[in-house]
């Protein structure tokens, strides 16, 4: 009986194919919007999460100067030095690795090839802190770091620019006046959420950088990776109190440095994505509501058009519940059809958007199921009133209807 | 349901519409008994109460007062769904305007009453084909009503009325839209189902040459039975 009712409903819907499509358009758009939003939202959240993981899990970045933007009050804060880095690395149990860094944009030259890139003076801890493996060659030796040897590790972009597909190991190129020997190549990091190439850099020992490029003993950034299982907030406050002590900042005075937690970025970005997804889903829900009203409208028209049919069915012995079911099933089949079209359309749009935005395409089965259920619910809610009207018709009046 | 009770027994049936001064008394104390297997024609001018009687007999409407016993059971107080069940199992309908479902094949139209009886697909199909065969339209089973003539449509409607093996067929002006030749075909069919299958037939008509097919003619006037007697063939 139920199967028969469904078949009847499908027949009635396809008898008026164009009208049915226009009727469910609202539901199609609503569901498509929800699916597309949530899928793209999920994709970008995954992207952000993996980007942050790529920057180094549990990564803290310590910089001189206050956290706020704009001109700093008073004298510019002094840079760190290598002893600060050593203190963080050795005195704090929560710290797994601490790497000094100073960075310049410089031109690297090999023969007639030249390329502007980020030259980073640091040590081996940088690779640990940022979780970047060396895929070719080796990391720095302790002796090279201590003596400030002219050796370097290449990011994939620099390697391609200078050496193409050739083997760079043991080769030398120039950074300014320094002739630098390649000892290793780092793994590819890809493009960040913000669109920057994370493989366009060269690592050289920090002492080499200080002596031959910067001409001072400054460390302008410290990368700190926190031990697994340790809360980054705890490590952050430990670093803060250690540095306050080392930089002789009295109680009541503000920090002249800041510790930046990569998790904060992740949290902020994920939060923004969630809010946007929520807002757009609300808009989509309104569209579903409008779609539901469209279905109710057409079902009411359909009941009026088919008054005589309802009269015949009632006369022949259909009970109220059976007529109700017939029209309710028709409304539900109609809105489920809309839901199905919407899901396909939404996934299609999300796939295109994911390809364009270079984020993973990650459909969420739960959301798809939910959208399907929601469109069924729209059918029940907005189909009930017309169906009840059909079921309560007086058979005599209905048979007389022209 | 007692076996020896008449199929249909109306006792002092009244039906009024409206209230107060605007009240219309459509039936004014009708007593009527119809035995199983009878073939009855209900006649009378419009407004005489014959359609109201037909609706009450067909359990589409309820009387304002009085009792309607169907196979000895009082059905005056049944609710909508109970009356639907009664119609489903005991009553077949034939209307003046055929009332077939449009864009639905003759076969599916005939199957419809069986659908509400909850019958399985194959059994339904076999019975419906058999019914169409009995009205001589087995070869038109797949046709839509719009592809059939008026006479053929009415025959499909009769097949739909008899497919559930009802106790009684309520025929409301079954020949009203047909010419004389088609009318006779329809009447011969109804007569056949009456004599061969023992189905009681109650028919409203205002055509005397159609009424002569019935065994008994009941004339209504102003909401009452004016005349009730056996059909006299010679007239």
PDB file of C-alpha atoms in Angstrom, chain A residues 82-216:
ATOM      1  CA  UNK A  82      72.121  33.479  21.384  1.00  0.00           C
ATOM      2  CA  UNK A  83      72.395  33.146  25.171  1.00  0.00           C
ATOM      3  CA  UNK A  84      68.643  33.884  25.462  1.00  0.00           C
ATOM      4  CA  UNK A  85      67.941  31.035  23.059  1.00  0.00           C
ATOM      5  CA  UNK A  86      70.241  28.716  24.970  1.00  0.00           C
ATOM      6  CA  UNK A  87      68.560  29.642  28.262  1.00  0.00           C
ATOM      7  CA  UNK A  88      65.109  28.832  26.852  1.00  0.00           C
ATOM      8  CA  UNK A  89      66.357  25.543  25.403  1.00  0.00           C
ATOM      9  CA  UNK A  90      68.211  24.367  28.506  1.00  0.00           C
ATOM     10  CA  UNK A  91      66.367  25.846  31.512  1.00  0.00           C
ATOM     11  CA  UNK A  92      62.763  25.084  30.577  1.00  0.00           C
ATOM     12  CA  UNK A  93      61.639  21.438  30.800  1.00  0.00           C
ATOM     13  CA  UNK A  94      58.516  22.137  28.724  1.00  0.00           C
ATOM     14  CA  UNK A  95      60.599  23.142  25.720  1.00  0.00           C
ATOM     15  CA  UNK A  96      61.576  20.508  23.188  1.00  0.00           C
ATOM     16  CA  UNK A  97      63.625  22.755  20.924  1.00  0.00           C
ATOM     17  CA  UNK A  98      64.427  26.461  20.648  1.00  0.00           C
ATOM     18  CA  UNK A  99      65.920  27.900  17.478  1.00  0.00           C
ATOM     19  CA  UNK A 100      67.299  31.399  16.922  1.00  0.00           C
ATOM     20  CA  UNK A 101      66.513  33.151  13.683  1.00  0.00           C
ATOM     21  CA  UNK A 102      67.313  36.309  11.792  1.00  0.00           C
ATOM     22  CA  UNK A 103      65.955  36.781   8.316  1.00  0.00           C
ATOM     23  CA  UNK A 104      66.795  38.947   5.282  1.00  0.00           C
ATOM     24  CA  UNK A 105      65.430  38.995   1.771  1.00  0.00           C
ATOM     25  CA  UNK A 106      68.481  38.567  -0.456  1.00  0.00           C
ATOM     26  CA  UNK A 107      69.410  37.588  -3.970  1.00  0.00           C
ATOM     27  CA  UNK A 108      71.062  34.215  -4.426  1.00  0.00           C
ATOM     28  CA  UNK A 109      73.200  33.778  -7.526  1.00  0.00           C
ATOM     29  CA  UNK A 110      74.512  30.758  -9.434  1.00  0.00           C
ATOM     30  CA  UNK A 111      76.139  31.456 -12.792  1.00  0.00           C
ATOM     31  CA  UNK A 112      73.589  33.528 -14.685  1.00  0.00           C
ATOM     32  CA  UNK A 113      70.696  32.338 -12.468  1.00  0.00           C
ATOM     33  CA  UNK A 114      69.562  34.662  -9.723  1.00  0.00           C
ATOM     34  CA  UNK A 115      66.618  34.552  -7.395  1.00  0.00           C
ATOM     35  CA  UNK A 116      65.372  36.730  -4.540  1.00  0.00           C
ATOM     36  CA  UNK A 117      64.663  34.639  -1.466  1.00  0.00           C
ATOM     37  CA  UNK A 118      64.480  34.629   2.323  1.00  0.00           C
ATOM     38  CA  UNK A 119      67.828  33.871   3.898  1.00  0.00           C
ATOM     39  CA  UNK A 120      67.379  32.603   7.435  1.00  0.00           C
ATOM     40  CA  UNK A 121      70.264  32.422   9.901  1.00  0.00           C
ATOM     41  CA  UNK A 122      69.502  29.685  12.412  1.00  0.00           C
ATOM     42  CA  UNK A 123      70.648  26.279  13.707  1.00  0.00           C
ATOM     43  CA  UNK A 124      69.554  22.610  13.532  1.00  0.00           C
ATOM     44  CA  UNK A 125      66.847  23.178  16.167  1.00  0.00           C
ATOM     45  CA  UNK A 126      64.948  25.171  13.530  1.00  0.00           C
ATOM     46  CA  UNK A 127      64.208  21.946  11.637  1.00  0.00           C
ATOM     47  CA  UNK A 128      63.028  20.253  14.852  1.00  0.00           C
ATOM     48  CA  UNK A 129      60.922  23.209  15.984  1.00  0.00           C
ATOM     49  CA  UNK A 130      59.199  23.670  12.644  1.00  0.00           C
ATOM     50  CA  UNK A 131      59.037  19.954  11.933  1.00  0.00           C
ATOM     51  CA  UNK A 132      60.741  20.155   8.537  1.00  0.00           C
ATOM     52  CA  UNK A 133      62.614  17.017   7.492  1.00  0.00           C
ATOM     53  CA  UNK A 134      65.783  17.121   5.403  1.00  0.00           C
ATOM     54  CA  UNK A 135      65.071  14.982   2.334  1.00  0.00           C
ATOM     55  CA  UNK A 136      68.458  15.218   0.658  1.00  0.00           C
ATOM     56  CA  UNK A 137      71.879  15.482   2.292  1.00  0.00           C
ATOM     57  CA  UNK A 138      72.142  16.399   5.974  1.00  0.00           C
ATOM     58  CA  UNK A 139      71.533  19.071   8.565  1.00  0.00           C
ATOM     59  CA  UNK A 140      74.235  21.369  10.007  1.00  0.00           C
ATOM     60  CA  UNK A 141      77.102  19.857  12.014  1.00  0.00           C
ATOM     61  CA  UNK A 142      77.736  21.321  15.443  1.00  0.00           C
ATOM     62  CA  UNK A 143      81.222  22.376  14.281  1.00  0.00           C
ATOM     63  CA  UNK A 144      79.785  24.273  11.291  1.00  0.00           C
ATOM     64  CA  UNK A 145      77.343  26.098  13.559  1.00  0.00           C
ATOM     65  CA  UNK A 146      80.077  27.002  16.063  1.00  0.00           C
ATOM     66  CA  UNK A 147      82.568  28.163  13.492  1.00  0.00           C
ATOM     67  CA  UNK A 148      80.070  29.928  11.263  1.00  0.00           C
ATOM     68  CA  UNK A 149      80.841  27.909   8.156  1.00  0.00           C
ATOM     69  CA  UNK A 150      79.504  28.956   4.762  1.00  0.00           C
ATOM     70  CA  UNK A 151      77.160  25.999   4.307  1.00  0.00           C
ATOM     71  CA  UNK A 152      73.411  26.000   3.630  1.00  0.00           C
ATOM     72  CA  UNK A 153      70.172  24.047   3.373  1.00  0.00           C
ATOM     73  CA  UNK A 154      67.809  24.803   0.483  1.00  0.00           C
ATOM     74  CA  UNK A 155      64.045  25.041   0.330  1.00  0.00           C
ATOM     75  CA  UNK A 156      62.510  23.285  -2.699  1.00  0.00           C
ATOM     76  CA  UNK A 157      61.750  26.510  -4.588  1.00  0.00           C
ATOM     77  CA  UNK A 158      65.317  27.798  -4.312  1.00  0.00           C
ATOM     78  CA  UNK A 159      66.639  24.414  -5.351  1.00  0.00           C
ATOM     79  CA  UNK A 160      64.472  24.436  -8.476  1.00  0.00           C
ATOM     80  CA  UNK A 161      65.361  28.036  -9.338  1.00  0.00           C
ATOM     81  CA  UNK A 162      69.106  27.515  -9.055  1.00  0.00           C
ATOM     82  CA  UNK A 163      69.735  23.879  -9.890  1.00  0.00           C
ATOM     83  CA  UNK A 164      66.654  22.771 -11.825  1.00  0.00           C
ATOM     84  CA  UNK A 165      66.502  19.012 -11.703  1.00  0.00           C
ATOM     85  CA  UNK A 166      70.284  18.681 -11.114  1.00  0.00           C
ATOM     86  CA  UNK A 167      71.910  17.484  -7.879  1.00  0.00           C
ATOM     87  CA  UNK A 168      72.705  20.525  -5.704  1.00  0.00           C
ATOM     88  CA  UNK A 169      74.667  18.666  -3.003  1.00  0.00           C
ATOM     89  CA  UNK A 170      78.254  19.883  -2.685  1.00  0.00           C
ATOM     90  CA  UNK A 171      77.665  22.699  -5.181  1.00  0.00           C
ATOM     91  CA  UNK A 172      78.309  26.307  -4.227  1.00  0.00           C
ATOM     92  CA  UNK A 173      76.349  29.480  -5.015  1.00  0.00           C
ATOM     93  CA  UNK A 174      76.631  33.072  -3.857  1.00  0.00           C
ATOM     94  CA  UNK A 175      74.623  34.968  -1.273  1.00  0.00           C
ATOM     95  CA  UNK A 176      75.914  38.560  -1.545  1.00  0.00           C
ATOM     96  CA  UNK A 177      79.655  38.022  -1.363  1.00  0.00           C
ATOM     97  CA  UNK A 178      79.496  34.714   0.497  1.00  0.00           C
ATOM     98  CA  UNK A 179      80.130  31.562  -1.440  1.00  0.00           C
ATOM     99  CA  UNK A 180      77.870  28.994   0.159  1.00  0.00           C
ATOM    100  CA  UNK A 181      78.097  25.218  -0.145  1.00  0.00           C
ATOM    101  CA  UNK A 182      74.857  23.191  -0.300  1.00  0.00           C
ATOM    102  CA  UNK A 183      74.760  20.408   2.309  1.00  0.00           C
ATOM    103  CA  UNK A 184      71.069  19.513   2.228  1.00  0.00           C
ATOM    104  CA  UNK A 185      67.584  20.091   0.805  1.00  0.00           C
ATOM    105  CA  UNK A 186      64.429  20.381   2.917  1.00  0.00           C
ATOM    106  CA  UNK A 187      61.069  18.704   2.277  1.00  0.00           C
ATOM    107  CA  UNK A 188      58.368  20.544   0.371  1.00  0.00           C
ATOM    108  CA  UNK A 189      55.983  22.583   2.557  1.00  0.00           C
ATOM    109  CA  UNK A 190      53.524  23.845  -0.093  1.00  0.00           C
ATOM    110  CA  UNK A 191      51.575  27.088  -0.168  1.00  0.00           C
ATOM    111  CA  UNK A 192      50.199  28.501   3.085  1.00  0.00           C
ATOM    112  CA  UNK A 193      46.604  29.585   3.714  1.00  0.00           C
ATOM    113  CA  UNK A 194      47.734  33.146   3.112  1.00  0.00           C
ATOM    114  CA  UNK A 195      49.124  32.254  -0.311  1.00  0.00           C
ATOM    115  CA  UNK A 196      52.851  32.513   0.495  1.00  0.00           C
ATOM    116  CA  UNK A 197      55.350  30.004  -0.869  1.00  0.00           C
ATOM    117  CA  UNK A 198      56.713  28.189   2.166  1.00  0.00           C
ATOM    118  CA  UNK A 199      59.566  26.610   0.206  1.00  0.00           C
ATOM    119  CA  UNK A 200      61.216  29.835  -0.889  1.00  0.00           C
ATOM    120  CA  UNK A 201      64.025  30.078   1.691  1.00  0.00           C
ATOM    121  CA  UNK A 202      67.618  29.171   2.493  1.00  0.00           C
ATOM    122  CA  UNK A 203      69.001  28.215   5.899  1.00  0.00           C
ATOM    123  CA  UNK A 204      72.552  29.165   6.929  1.00  0.00           C
ATOM    124  CA  UNK A 205      74.178  28.902  10.386  1.00  0.00           C
ATOM    125  CA  UNK A 206      73.186  31.830  12.643  1.00  0.00           C
ATOM    126  CA  UNK A 207      76.813  32.780  13.367  1.00  0.00           C
ATOM    127  CA  UNK A 208      77.561  32.938   9.662  1.00  0.00           C
ATOM    128  CA  UNK A 209      74.503  35.181   9.230  1.00  0.00           C
ATOM    129  CA  UNK A 210      75.431  37.469  12.140  1.00  0.00           C
ATOM    130  CA  UNK A 211      79.069  37.813  11.132  1.00  0.00           C
ATOM    131  CA  UNK A 212      78.854  38.055   7.348  1.00  0.00           C
ATOM    132  CA  UNK A 213      75.360  39.412   6.605  1.00  0.00           C
ATOM    133  CA  UNK A 214      73.859  41.267   9.583  1.00  0.00           C
ATOM    134  CA  UNK A 215      77.111  42.457  11.122  1.00  0.00           C
ATOM    135  CA  UNK A 216      75.770  42.133  14.690  1.00  0.00           C
TER     136      UNK A 216
END
